[in-house]
Amino acid sequence: MSFLRFVGTILFLVAIFAASNAQLSATFYDSTCPNVTSIVRGVMDQRQRTDARAGAKIIRLHFHDCFVNGCDGSILLDTDGTQTEKDAAPNVGAGGFDIVDDIKTALENVCPGVVSCADILSLASEIGVALAEGPSWQVLFGRKNSLTANRSEANSDIPSPFETPAVMTPLFTNKGMDLTDLVAQSGAHTFGRARCGTFEQRLFNFSGSGNPDPTVDATFLQTLQGICPQGGNNGNTFTNLDISTPNDFDNDYFTNLQNNQGLLQTDQELFSTSGSATIAIVNRYAGSQTQFFDDFVSSMIKLGNISPLTGTNGEIRTDCKRVN
């Protein structure tokens, strides 16, 4: 391909992306479903009162959705066993689908066939963070839902809890995000829980060494070994991602990393990987919750803009679990 043709192709793709994003708007539902925000907030508030993990569950679904074919609600589909993203390795055990169903039912009762499932994930993520004392931001709307899922891309493009920054970085840059986004998005682990299976490889035989991960604080290690004993039946055992303020959205996640108390390997590696550019960002957020909140908001807006289906593309599902 000639250089001029290459440049022309890039400019064309940029123009298509910009045109697609231009269709997302904060006022998209003003005439068709003006109460969309209050309806979603009502459901999220009720669910978060009985399940402290509600906000964390929803924001995880939003992130995992947008990293596969863009923000199109594909993660919510119950399709045949060869395609459903719910059965992809990074999504096994994911929660929050019932919360989405409750929100969709509430919206369908007021403005049927109007609000997309992808927009529900975006809005409910913002509300879930705000309800946990985190930042608020203006959510843009207008995404449509996909007609298919992509299980293979879910397996390849969603970060696992066992990776280093070197592995994580290209997964983000491939989506138009950078190191700041990587660290800011990881900060969503300031609330929610994780199963033993996502971190117990650090507790007893890290990387086949026969010893625990040396980056785990000794006291924290003993606590985790008690929660997830070696050889125990730990499949449904959870513990807090943030040991200090587990239900609050704040910057304690980053001070935990400085203290070698990050739960997941991918979390602690952001601070403990020698020479990584992520260390400075962790230190910046640990020292300034305002800076973390500002960057997190910018990153969430960027996340919600990954390849949305808009206009005549896709559909508005009446049931988020299946195509119309």
PDB file of C-alpha atoms in Angstrom:
ATOM      1  CA  MET A   1       0.000   0.000   0.000  1.00  0.00           C
ATOM      2  CA  SER A   2       1.379   3.438  -0.922  1.00  0.00           C
ATOM      3  CA  PHE A   3       1.938   6.031   1.796  1.00  0.00           C
ATOM      4  CA  LEU A   4      -0.750   8.334   0.394  1.00  0.00           C
ATOM      5  CA  ARG A   5      -3.240   5.502   0.203  1.00  0.00           C
ATOM      6  CA  PHE A   6      -2.381   4.502   3.768  1.00  0.00           C
ATOM      7  CA  VAL A   7      -2.915   8.073   4.986  1.00  0.00           C
ATOM      8  CA  GLY A   8      -6.176   8.245   3.069  1.00  0.00           C
ATOM      9  CA  THR A   9      -7.397   5.050   4.702  1.00  0.00           C
ATOM     10  CA  ILE A  10      -6.526   6.344   8.174  1.00  0.00           C
ATOM     11  CA  LEU A  11      -8.318   9.639   7.539  1.00  0.00           C
ATOM     12  CA  PHE A  12     -11.364   7.746   6.293  1.00  0.00           C
ATOM     13  CA  LEU A  13     -11.484   5.590   9.424  1.00  0.00           C
ATOM     14  CA  VAL A  14     -11.058   8.645  11.646  1.00  0.00           C
ATOM     15  CA  ALA A  15     -13.907  10.365   9.822  1.00  0.00           C
ATOM     16  CA  ILE A  16     -16.167   7.337  10.251  1.00  0.00           C
ATOM     17  CA  PHE A  17     -15.301   7.126  13.960  1.00  0.00           C
ATOM     18  CA  ALA A  18     -15.938  10.841  14.467  1.00  0.00           C
ATOM     19  CA  ALA A  19     -19.230  10.689  12.605  1.00  0.00           C
ATOM     20  CA  SER A  20     -20.336   7.740  14.715  1.00  0.00           C
ATOM     21  CA  ASN A  21     -19.415   9.445  17.979  1.00  0.00           C
ATOM     22  CA  ALA A  22     -21.052  12.673  16.862  1.00  0.00           C
ATOM     23  CA  GLN A  23     -24.376  10.860  17.085  1.00  0.00           C
ATOM     24  CA  LEU A  24     -23.947  10.257  20.808  1.00  0.00           C
ATOM     25  CA  SER A  25     -25.566  13.019  22.804  1.00  0.00           C
ATOM     26  CA  ALA A  26     -26.465  13.862  26.389  1.00  0.00           C
ATOM     27  CA  THR A  27     -29.911  14.948  25.150  1.00  0.00           C
ATOM     28  CA  PHE A  28     -30.608  11.889  22.996  1.00  0.00           C
ATOM     29  CA  TYR A  29     -33.604  10.734  25.101  1.00  0.00           C
ATOM     30  CA  ASP A  30     -34.915  14.162  26.080  1.00  0.00           C
ATOM     31  CA  SER A  31     -38.080  13.805  23.989  1.00  0.00           C
ATOM     32  CA  THR A  32     -38.442  10.022  23.801  1.00  0.00           C
ATOM     33  CA  CYS A  33     -37.660   9.020  27.411  1.00  0.00           C
ATOM     34  CA  PRO A  34     -37.010  12.151  29.482  1.00  0.00           C
ATOM     35  CA  ASN A  35     -37.061  10.262  32.797  1.00  0.00           C
ATOM     36  CA  VAL A  36     -34.411   7.724  31.771  1.00  0.00           C
ATOM     37  CA  THR A  37     -31.851   8.894  34.348  1.00  0.00           C
ATOM     38  CA  SER A  38     -34.273   8.969  37.288  1.00  0.00           C
ATOM     39  CA  ILE A  39     -35.660   5.542  36.365  1.00  0.00           C
ATOM     40  CA  VAL A  40     -32.217   3.951  36.184  1.00  0.00           C
ATOM     41  CA  ARG A  41     -31.124   5.706  39.367  1.00  0.00           C
ATOM     42  CA  GLY A  42     -34.184   4.399  41.188  1.00  0.00           C
ATOM     43  CA  VAL A  43     -33.383   0.792  40.295  1.00  0.00           C
ATOM     44  CA  MET A  44     -29.667   1.164  41.025  1.00  0.00           C
ATOM     45  CA  ASP A  45     -30.323   2.821  44.372  1.00  0.00           C
ATOM     46  CA  GLN A  46     -32.667   0.011  45.398  1.00  0.00           C
ATOM     47  CA  ARG A  47     -30.269  -2.712  44.272  1.00  0.00           C
ATOM     48  CA  GLN A  48     -27.226  -1.096  45.850  1.00  0.00           C
ATOM     49  CA  ARG A  49     -29.015  -0.909  49.206  1.00  0.00           C
ATOM     50  CA  THR A  50     -29.282  -4.712  49.261  1.00  0.00           C
ATOM     51  CA  ASP A  51     -26.132  -5.573  47.293  1.00  0.00           C
ATOM     52  CA  ALA A  52     -23.032  -3.466  47.897  1.00  0.00           C
ATOM     53  CA  ARG A  53     -21.500  -5.036  44.792  1.00  0.00           C
ATOM     54  CA  ALA A  54     -24.209  -3.742  42.414  1.00  0.00           C
ATOM     55  CA  GLY A  55     -22.241  -0.780  41.078  1.00  0.00           C
ATOM     56  CA  ALA A  56     -19.066  -2.817  40.678  1.00  0.00           C
ATOM     57  CA  LYS A  57     -20.939  -5.553  38.823  1.00  0.00           C
ATOM     58  CA  ILE A  58     -22.436  -3.103  36.344  1.00  0.00           C
ATOM     59  CA  ILE A  59     -19.235  -1.194  35.617  1.00  0.00           C
ATOM     60  CA  ARG A  60     -17.461  -4.508  34.990  1.00  0.00           C
ATOM     61  CA  LEU A  61     -20.151  -5.472  32.470  1.00  0.00           C
ATOM     62  CA  HIS A  62     -19.818  -2.084  30.770  1.00  0.00           C
ATOM     63  CA  PHE A  63     -16.029  -2.425  30.517  1.00  0.00           C
ATOM     64  CA  HIS A  64     -16.169  -6.004  29.250  1.00  0.00           C
ATOM     65  CA  ASP A  65     -18.890  -5.056  26.773  1.00  0.00           C
ATOM     66  CA  CYS A  66     -17.000  -2.115  25.280  1.00  0.00           C
ATOM     67  CA  PHE A  67     -13.763  -4.093  24.890  1.00  0.00           C
ATOM     68  CA  VAL A  68     -15.526  -6.582  22.591  1.00  0.00           C
ATOM     69  CA  ASN A  69     -16.859  -5.158  19.321  1.00  0.00           C
ATOM     70  CA  GLY A  70     -17.388  -1.811  21.040  1.00  0.00           C
ATOM     71  CA  CYS A  71     -20.173  -0.658  23.373  1.00  0.00           C
ATOM     72  CA  ASP A  72     -23.068  -2.582  21.857  1.00  0.00           C
ATOM     73  CA  GLY A  73     -24.572  -4.686  24.649  1.00  0.00           C
ATOM     74  CA  SER A  74     -23.215  -7.900  23.140  1.00  0.00           C
ATOM     75  CA  ILE A  75     -22.135  -9.198  26.558  1.00  0.00           C
ATOM     76  CA  LEU A  76     -25.789  -9.352  27.618  1.00  0.00           C
ATOM     77  CA  LEU A  77     -26.920 -11.716  24.862  1.00  0.00           C
ATOM     78  CA  ASP A  78     -27.970 -15.292  25.526  1.00  0.00           C
ATOM     79  CA  THR A  79     -27.088 -16.823  22.169  1.00  0.00           C
ATOM     80  CA  ASP A  80     -26.046 -20.321  21.164  1.00  0.00           C
ATOM     81  CA  GLY A  81     -23.181 -21.888  23.105  1.00  0.00           C
ATOM     82  CA  THR A  82     -20.607 -21.130  20.437  1.00  0.00           C
ATOM     83  CA  GLN A  83     -21.067 -17.381  20.578  1.00  0.00           C
ATOM     84  CA  THR A  84     -22.338 -16.125  23.921  1.00  0.00           C
ATOM     85  CA  GLU A  85     -19.801 -13.836  25.554  1.00  0.00           C
ATOM     86  CA  LYS A  86     -21.150 -14.806  28.964  1.00  0.00           C
ATOM     87  CA  ASP A  87     -19.320 -18.134  28.646  1.00  0.00           C
ATOM     88  CA  ALA A  88     -15.988 -16.590  27.643  1.00  0.00           C
ATOM     89  CA  ALA A  89     -13.285 -17.144  30.272  1.00  0.00           C
ATOM     90  CA  PRO A  90     -13.083 -13.478  31.438  1.00  0.00           C
ATOM     91  CA  ASN A  91     -16.866 -13.387  31.972  1.00  0.00           C
ATOM     92  CA  VAL A  92     -17.430 -16.648  33.830  1.00  0.00           C
ATOM     93  CA  GLY A  93     -19.073 -15.791  37.119  1.00  0.00           C
ATOM     94  CA  ALA A  94     -19.805 -12.196  36.128  1.00  0.00           C
ATOM     95  CA  GLY A  95     -22.798 -10.729  37.931  1.00  0.00           C
ATOM     96  CA  GLY A  96     -25.183  -7.879  37.318  1.00  0.00           C
ATOM     97  CA  PHE A  97     -27.232  -9.327  34.463  1.00  0.00           C
ATOM     98  CA  ASP A  98     -30.305  -9.435  36.690  1.00  0.00           C
ATOM     99  CA  ILE A  99     -29.810  -5.762  37.539  1.00  0.00           C
ATOM    100  CA  VAL A 100     -29.764  -4.887  33.847  1.00  0.00           C
ATOM    101  CA  ASP A 101     -32.963  -6.892  33.374  1.00  0.00           C
ATOM    102  CA  ASP A 102     -34.642  -4.959  36.200  1.00  0.00           C
ATOM    103  CA  ILE A 103     -33.594  -1.640  34.687  1.00  0.00           C
ATOM    104  CA  LYS A 104     -34.763  -2.670  31.232  1.00  0.00           C
ATOM    105  CA  THR A 105     -38.159  -3.773  32.591  1.00  0.00           C
ATOM    106  CA  ALA A 106     -38.602  -0.450  34.390  1.00  0.00           C
ATOM    107  CA  LEU A 107     -37.748   1.477  31.236  1.00  0.00           C
ATOM    108  CA  GLU A 108     -39.953  -0.651  28.984  1.00  0.00           C
ATOM    109  CA  ASN A 109     -42.893   0.091  31.286  1.00  0.00           C
ATOM    110  CA  VAL A 110     -42.453   3.827  30.725  1.00  0.00           C
ATOM    111  CA  CYS A 111     -40.899   4.225  27.267  1.00  0.00           C
ATOM    112  CA  PRO A 112     -41.036   0.885  25.418  1.00  0.00           C
ATOM    113  CA  GLY A 113     -38.551   0.162  22.668  1.00  0.00           C
ATOM    114  CA  VAL A 114     -36.577   3.359  23.216  1.00  0.00           C
ATOM    115  CA  VAL A 115     -33.526   2.903  25.480  1.00  0.00           C
ATOM    116  CA  SER A 116     -30.786   0.547  24.344  1.00  0.00           C
ATOM    117  CA  CYS A 117     -29.119  -2.001  26.598  1.00  0.00           C
ATOM    118  CA  ALA A 118     -25.698  -0.516  25.779  1.00  0.00           C
ATOM    119  CA  ASP A 119     -26.892   2.882  27.011  1.00  0.00           C
ATOM    120  CA  ILE A 120     -28.263   1.226  30.150  1.00  0.00           C
ATOM    121  CA  LEU A 121     -24.789  -0.141  30.949  1.00  0.00           C
ATOM    122  CA  SER A 122     -23.200   3.259  30.398  1.00  0.00           C
ATOM    123  CA  LEU A 123     -25.711   5.186  32.505  1.00  0.00           C
ATOM    124  CA  ALA A 124     -25.955   2.588  35.279  1.00  0.00           C
ATOM    125  CA  SER A 125     -22.150   2.570  35.564  1.00  0.00           C
ATOM    126  CA  GLU A 126     -22.087   6.309  36.192  1.00  0.00           C
ATOM    127  CA  ILE A 127     -24.917   6.074  38.719  1.00  0.00           C
ATOM    128  CA  GLY A 128     -23.316   3.121  40.497  1.00  0.00           C
ATOM    129  CA  VAL A 129     -20.056   5.048  40.931  1.00  0.00           C
ATOM    130  CA  ALA A 130     -21.893   8.163  42.151  1.00  0.00           C
ATOM    131  CA  LEU A 131     -23.924   6.146  44.660  1.00  0.00           C
ATOM    132  CA  ALA A 132     -20.646   4.819  46.085  1.00  0.00           C
ATOM    133  CA  GLU A 133     -19.453   8.406  46.734  1.00  0.00           C
ATOM    134  CA  GLY A 134     -17.445   8.540  43.526  1.00  0.00           C
ATOM    135  CA  PRO A 135     -17.501  11.154  40.758  1.00  0.00           C
ATOM    136  CA  SER A 136     -20.385  11.938  38.424  1.00  0.00           C
ATOM    137  CA  TRP A 137     -20.164  12.722  34.730  1.00  0.00           C
ATOM    138  CA  GLN A 138     -22.409  13.546  31.812  1.00  0.00           C
ATOM    139  CA  VAL A 139     -23.344  10.303  30.063  1.00  0.00           C
ATOM    140  CA  LEU A 140     -23.758  10.383  26.297  1.00  0.00           C
ATOM    141  CA  PHE A 141     -26.526   8.326  24.688  1.00  0.00           C
ATOM    142  CA  GLY A 142     -27.505   6.970  21.322  1.00  0.00           C
ATOM    143  CA  ARG A 143     -25.850   3.546  21.182  1.00  0.00           C
ATOM    144  CA  LYS A 144     -27.699   0.695  19.510  1.00  0.00           C
ATOM    145  CA  ASN A 145     -27.469  -3.000  20.370  1.00  0.00           C
ATOM    146  CA  SER A 146     -25.660  -5.610  18.329  1.00  0.00           C
ATOM    147  CA  LEU A 147     -27.390  -8.578  16.748  1.00  0.00           C
ATOM    148  CA  THR A 148     -24.533 -10.957  17.538  1.00  0.00           C
ATOM    149  CA  ALA A 149     -21.972 -11.696  20.237  1.00  0.00           C
ATOM    150  CA  ASN A 150     -18.266 -12.461  19.821  1.00  0.00           C
ATOM    151  CA  ARG A 151     -16.997 -15.077  22.227  1.00  0.00           C
ATOM    152  CA  SER A 152     -13.537 -15.415  20.651  1.00  0.00           C
ATOM    153  CA  GLU A 153     -12.863 -11.669  20.936  1.00  0.00           C
ATOM    154  CA  ALA A 154     -14.049 -11.726  24.532  1.00  0.00           C
ATOM    155  CA  ASN A 155     -11.438 -14.388  25.249  1.00  0.00           C
ATOM    156  CA  SER A 156      -8.661 -12.487  23.490  1.00  0.00           C
ATOM    157  CA  ASP A 157      -9.357  -8.801  24.178  1.00  0.00           C
ATOM    158  CA  ILE A 158     -10.576  -8.618  27.789  1.00  0.00           C
ATOM    159  CA  PRO A 159      -7.671  -8.366  30.263  1.00  0.00           C
ATOM    160  CA  SER A 160      -7.271 -11.237  32.725  1.00  0.00           C
ATOM    161  CA  PRO A 161      -6.408 -10.767  36.432  1.00  0.00           C
ATOM    162  CA  PHE A 162      -3.009 -12.419  35.936  1.00  0.00           C
ATOM    163  CA  GLU A 163      -1.206  -9.999  33.629  1.00  0.00           C
ATOM    164  CA  THR A 164       1.694  -7.555  33.714  1.00  0.00           C
ATOM    165  CA  PRO A 165       1.542  -3.983  32.382  1.00  0.00           C
ATOM    166  CA  ALA A 166       3.458  -5.127  29.310  1.00  0.00           C
ATOM    167  CA  VAL A 167       0.621  -7.509  28.435  1.00  0.00           C
ATOM    168  CA  MET A 168      -2.159  -5.151  29.494  1.00  0.00           C
ATOM    169  CA  THR A 169      -0.944  -2.068  27.633  1.00  0.00           C
ATOM    170  CA  PRO A 170      -1.576  -3.258  24.054  1.00  0.00           C
ATOM    171  CA  LEU A 171      -5.051  -4.461  25.017  1.00  0.00           C
ATOM    172  CA  PHE A 172      -5.826  -0.844  25.892  1.00  0.00           C
ATOM    173  CA  THR A 173      -3.962   0.865  23.056  1.00  0.00           C
ATOM    174  CA  ASN A 174      -5.766  -1.379  20.569  1.00  0.00           C
ATOM    175  CA  LYS A 175      -8.993   0.247  21.804  1.00  0.00           C
ATOM    176  CA  GLY A 176      -7.640   3.792  21.497  1.00  0.00           C
ATOM    177  CA  MET A 177      -6.767   4.061  25.194  1.00  0.00           C
ATOM    178  CA  ASP A 178      -3.423   4.742  26.878  1.00  0.00           C
ATOM    179  CA  LEU A 179      -1.494   4.062  30.088  1.00  0.00           C
ATOM    180  CA  THR A 180      -3.448   6.695  31.997  1.00  0.00           C
ATOM    181  CA  ASP A 181      -6.662   4.919  30.996  1.00  0.00           C
ATOM    182  CA  LEU A 182      -5.187   1.575  32.052  1.00  0.00           C
ATOM    183  CA  VAL A 183      -4.400   2.808  35.558  1.00  0.00           C
ATOM    184  CA  ALA A 184      -7.549   4.919  35.925  1.00  0.00           C
ATOM    185  CA  GLN A 185      -9.809   2.080  34.776  1.00  0.00           C
ATOM    186  CA  SER A 186      -8.028  -0.320  37.144  1.00  0.00           C
ATOM    187  CA  GLY A 187      -9.023   2.102  39.898  1.00  0.00           C
ATOM    188  CA  ALA A 188     -12.590   0.824  39.538  1.00  0.00           C
ATOM    189  CA  HIS A 189     -11.319  -2.007  41.732  1.00  0.00           C
ATOM    190  CA  THR A 190     -11.706   0.411  44.614  1.00  0.00           C
ATOM    191  CA  PHE A 191     -15.073  -1.260  45.192  1.00  0.00           C
ATOM    192  CA  GLY A 192     -16.488  -4.721  44.602  1.00  0.00           C
ATOM    193  CA  ARG A 193     -15.318  -8.238  45.367  1.00  0.00           C
ATOM    194  CA  ALA A 194     -13.244 -10.946  43.662  1.00  0.00           C
ATOM    195  CA  ARG A 195     -13.335 -14.738  43.822  1.00  0.00           C
ATOM    196  CA  CYS A 196     -10.398 -16.660  45.251  1.00  0.00           C
ATOM    197  CA  GLY A 197      -9.749 -18.104  41.812  1.00  0.00           C
ATOM    198  CA  THR A 198      -8.751 -14.691  40.492  1.00  0.00           C
ATOM    199  CA  PHE A 199      -5.851 -14.272  42.929  1.00  0.00           C
ATOM    200  CA  GLU A 200      -5.093 -17.518  44.821  1.00  0.00           C
ATOM    201  CA  GLN A 201      -2.214 -18.306  42.412  1.00  0.00           C
ATOM    202  CA  ARG A 202      -0.357 -15.549  44.296  1.00  0.00           C
ATOM    203  CA  LEU A 203      -0.791 -17.123  47.721  1.00  0.00           C
ATOM    204  CA  PHE A 204       1.098 -20.421  47.699  1.00  0.00           C
ATOM    205  CA  ASN A 205       2.862 -21.293  44.423  1.00  0.00           C
ATOM    206  CA  PHE A 206       3.393 -18.130  42.425  1.00  0.00           C
ATOM    207  CA  SER A 207       4.619 -18.841  38.889  1.00  0.00           C
ATOM    208  CA  GLY A 208       5.607 -22.374  39.926  1.00  0.00           C
ATOM    209  CA  SER A 209       8.103 -21.090  42.498  1.00  0.00           C
ATOM    210  CA  GLY A 210       6.598 -23.011  45.423  1.00  0.00           C
ATOM    211  CA  ASN A 211       6.382 -19.719  47.293  1.00  0.00           C
ATOM    212  CA  PRO A 212       3.869 -16.853  47.475  1.00  0.00           C
ATOM    213  CA  ASP A 213       4.093 -13.787  45.266  1.00  0.00           C
ATOM    214  CA  PRO A 214       6.892 -11.743  46.906  1.00  0.00           C
ATOM    215  CA  THR A 215       5.020  -8.503  46.219  1.00  0.00           C
ATOM    216  CA  VAL A 216       2.194  -9.413  48.638  1.00  0.00           C
ATOM    217  CA  ASP A 217       2.467  -7.745  52.052  1.00  0.00           C
ATOM    218  CA  ALA A 218       3.132 -10.413  54.699  1.00  0.00           C
ATOM    219  CA  THR A 219       0.159  -9.585  56.919  1.00  0.00           C
ATOM    220  CA  PHE A 220      -2.145  -9.259  53.926  1.00  0.00           C
ATOM    221  CA  LEU A 221      -0.860 -12.612  52.665  1.00  0.00           C
ATOM    222  CA  GLN A 222      -1.795 -14.361  55.925  1.00  0.00           C
ATOM    223  CA  THR A 223      -5.270 -12.864  55.775  1.00  0.00           C
ATOM    224  CA  LEU A 224      -5.790 -14.019  52.196  1.00  0.00           C
ATOM    225  CA  GLN A 225      -4.429 -17.506  52.899  1.00  0.00           C
ATOM    226  CA  GLY A 226      -7.013 -17.791  55.656  1.00  0.00           C
ATOM    227  CA  ILE A 227      -9.807 -16.735  53.318  1.00  0.00           C
ATOM    228  CA  CYS A 228      -8.642 -18.966  50.460  1.00  0.00           C
ATOM    229  CA  PRO A 229      -6.806 -21.949  52.017  1.00  0.00           C
ATOM    230  CA  GLN A 230      -4.661 -24.107  49.769  1.00  0.00           C
ATOM    231  CA  GLY A 231      -6.676 -27.049  48.490  1.00  0.00           C
ATOM    232  CA  GLY A 232      -9.868 -25.561  49.875  1.00  0.00           C
ATOM    233  CA  ASN A 233     -13.212 -25.360  48.109  1.00  0.00           C
ATOM    234  CA  ASN A 234     -12.821 -21.705  47.159  1.00  0.00           C
ATOM    235  CA  GLY A 235     -14.992 -21.526  44.053  1.00  0.00           C
ATOM    236  CA  ASN A 236     -17.632 -19.286  45.597  1.00  0.00           C
ATOM    237  CA  THR A 237     -15.501 -17.508  48.175  1.00  0.00           C
ATOM    238  CA  PHE A 238     -15.168 -13.747  47.682  1.00  0.00           C
ATOM    239  CA  THR A 239     -13.112 -11.061  49.344  1.00  0.00           C
ATOM    240  CA  ASN A 240     -12.899  -7.295  48.997  1.00  0.00           C
ATOM    241  CA  LEU A 241     -10.846  -5.793  46.197  1.00  0.00           C
ATOM    242  CA  ASP A 242     -10.101  -2.819  48.461  1.00  0.00           C
ATOM    243  CA  ILE A 243      -9.306  -3.882  52.022  1.00  0.00           C
ATOM    244  CA  SER A 244      -9.641  -0.423  53.553  1.00  0.00           C
ATOM    245  CA  THR A 245     -12.897   1.048  52.160  1.00  0.00           C
ATOM    246  CA  PRO A 246     -14.451  -1.860  50.236  1.00  0.00           C
ATOM    247  CA  ASN A 247     -17.783  -0.231  49.387  1.00  0.00           C
ATOM    248  CA  ASP A 248     -16.605   3.323  48.706  1.00  0.00           C
ATOM    249  CA  PHE A 249     -15.351   4.676  45.411  1.00  0.00           C
ATOM    250  CA  ASP A 250     -12.165   6.511  46.439  1.00  0.00           C
ATOM    251  CA  ASN A 251      -8.405   6.477  45.858  1.00  0.00           C
ATOM    252  CA  ASP A 252      -7.569   3.988  48.629  1.00  0.00           C
ATOM    253  CA  TYR A 253      -7.027   1.373  45.919  1.00  0.00           C
ATOM    254  CA  PHE A 254      -3.831   3.191  44.961  1.00  0.00           C
ATOM    255  CA  THR A 255      -2.484   3.558  48.499  1.00  0.00           C
ATOM    256  CA  ASN A 256      -3.146  -0.158  48.887  1.00  0.00           C
ATOM    257  CA  LEU A 257      -0.853  -0.793  45.911  1.00  0.00           C
ATOM    258  CA  GLN A 258       1.848   1.333  47.533  1.00  0.00           C
ATOM    259  CA  ASN A 259       1.497  -0.885  50.612  1.00  0.00           C
ATOM    260  CA  ASN A 260       1.683  -4.116  48.566  1.00  0.00           C
ATOM    261  CA  GLN A 261      -1.964  -4.814  49.341  1.00  0.00           C
ATOM    262  CA  GLY A 262      -3.380  -5.005  45.839  1.00  0.00           C
ATOM    263  CA  LEU A 263      -5.570  -8.085  45.553  1.00  0.00           C
ATOM    264  CA  LEU A 264      -5.173  -9.055  41.905  1.00  0.00           C
ATOM    265  CA  GLN A 265      -1.836  -9.585  40.223  1.00  0.00           C
ATOM    266  CA  THR A 266      -2.821  -7.098  37.509  1.00  0.00           C
ATOM    267  CA  ASP A 267      -3.479  -4.506  40.230  1.00  0.00           C
ATOM    268  CA  GLN A 268      -0.230  -4.908  42.172  1.00  0.00           C
ATOM    269  CA  GLU A 269       1.870  -5.145  39.006  1.00  0.00           C
ATOM    270  CA  LEU A 270       0.927  -1.535  38.195  1.00  0.00           C
ATOM    271  CA  PHE A 271       3.101  -0.472  41.145  1.00  0.00           C
ATOM    272  CA  SER A 272       5.512  -3.379  41.632  1.00  0.00           C
ATOM    273  CA  THR A 273       6.784  -3.848  38.069  1.00  0.00           C
ATOM    274  CA  SER A 274      10.239  -2.288  38.094  1.00  0.00           C
ATOM    275  CA  GLY A 275      10.615   0.532  35.582  1.00  0.00           C
ATOM    276  CA  SER A 276       6.945   0.572  34.576  1.00  0.00           C
ATOM    277  CA  ALA A 277       5.551   3.968  33.610  1.00  0.00           C
ATOM    278  CA  THR A 278       2.414   3.025  35.546  1.00  0.00           C
ATOM    279  CA  ILE A 279       4.203   3.541  38.881  1.00  0.00           C
ATOM    280  CA  ALA A 280       4.186   7.319  38.554  1.00  0.00           C
ATOM    281  CA  ILE A 281       0.478   7.310  37.727  1.00  0.00           C
ATOM    282  CA  VAL A 282      -0.303   5.135  40.760  1.00  0.00           C
ATOM    283  CA  ASN A 283       1.655   7.537  42.961  1.00  0.00           C
ATOM    284  CA  ARG A 284      -0.161  10.524  41.470  1.00  0.00           C
ATOM    285  CA  TYR A 285      -3.581   9.033  42.169  1.00  0.00           C
ATOM    286  CA  ALA A 286      -2.579   7.882  45.650  1.00  0.00           C
ATOM    287  CA  GLY A 287      -1.631  11.464  46.420  1.00  0.00           C
ATOM    288  CA  SER A 288      -4.682  13.099  44.856  1.00  0.00           C
ATOM    289  CA  GLN A 289      -8.180  11.678  44.798  1.00  0.00           C
ATOM    290  CA  THR A 290      -9.242  14.684  42.720  1.00  0.00           C
ATOM    291  CA  GLN A 291      -6.720  13.771  40.020  1.00  0.00           C
ATOM    292  CA  PHE A 292      -7.908  10.172  40.032  1.00  0.00           C
ATOM    293  CA  PHE A 293     -11.548  11.207  39.775  1.00  0.00           C
ATOM    294  CA  ASP A 294     -10.825  13.646  36.932  1.00  0.00           C
ATOM    295  CA  ASP A 295      -8.893  11.077  34.920  1.00  0.00           C
ATOM    296  CA  PHE A 296     -11.384   8.328  35.691  1.00  0.00           C
ATOM    297  CA  VAL A 297     -14.260  10.438  34.369  1.00  0.00           C
ATOM    298  CA  SER A 298     -12.349  11.243  31.172  1.00  0.00           C
ATOM    299  CA  SER A 299     -11.486   7.583  30.746  1.00  0.00           C
ATOM    300  CA  MET A 300     -15.064   6.418  31.286  1.00  0.00           C
ATOM    301  CA  ILE A 301     -16.303   8.808  28.601  1.00  0.00           C
ATOM    302  CA  LYS A 302     -13.587   7.505  26.283  1.00  0.00           C
ATOM    303  CA  LEU A 303     -14.562   3.917  27.130  1.00  0.00           C
ATOM    304  CA  GLY A 304     -18.199   4.591  26.266  1.00  0.00           C
ATOM    305  CA  ASN A 305     -17.135   5.946  22.872  1.00  0.00           C
ATOM    306  CA  ILE A 306     -15.454   2.748  21.680  1.00  0.00           C
ATOM    307  CA  SER A 307     -17.064   1.840  18.332  1.00  0.00           C
ATOM    308  CA  PRO A 308     -20.730   2.409  19.230  1.00  0.00           C
ATOM    309  CA  LEU A 309     -23.450   1.250  16.866  1.00  0.00           C
ATOM    310  CA  THR A 310     -25.557   4.287  16.025  1.00  0.00           C
ATOM    311  CA  GLY A 311     -28.129   5.483  13.528  1.00  0.00           C
ATOM    312  CA  THR A 312     -29.520   2.659  11.417  1.00  0.00           C
ATOM    313  CA  ASN A 313     -26.957   0.144  12.704  1.00  0.00           C
ATOM    314  CA  GLY A 314     -28.059  -2.429  15.278  1.00  0.00           C
ATOM    315  CA  GLU A 315     -31.374  -2.337  17.116  1.00  0.00           C
ATOM    316  CA  ILE A 316     -33.071  -1.426  20.391  1.00  0.00           C
ATOM    317  CA  ARG A 317     -33.647  -4.767  22.098  1.00  0.00           C
ATOM    318  CA  THR A 318     -36.846  -5.072  24.084  1.00  0.00           C
ATOM    319  CA  ASP A 319     -35.114  -7.783  26.143  1.00  0.00           C
ATOM    320  CA  CYS A 320     -31.382  -7.332  26.713  1.00  0.00           C
ATOM    321  CA  LYS A 321     -30.822 -11.090  26.682  1.00  0.00           C
ATOM    322  CA  ARG A 322     -31.988 -11.658  23.096  1.00  0.00           C
ATOM    323  CA  VAL A 323     -32.358  -9.988  19.738  1.00  0.00           C
ATOM    324  CA  ASN A 324     -35.820  -8.842  18.720  1.00  0.00           C
TER     325      ASN A 324
END
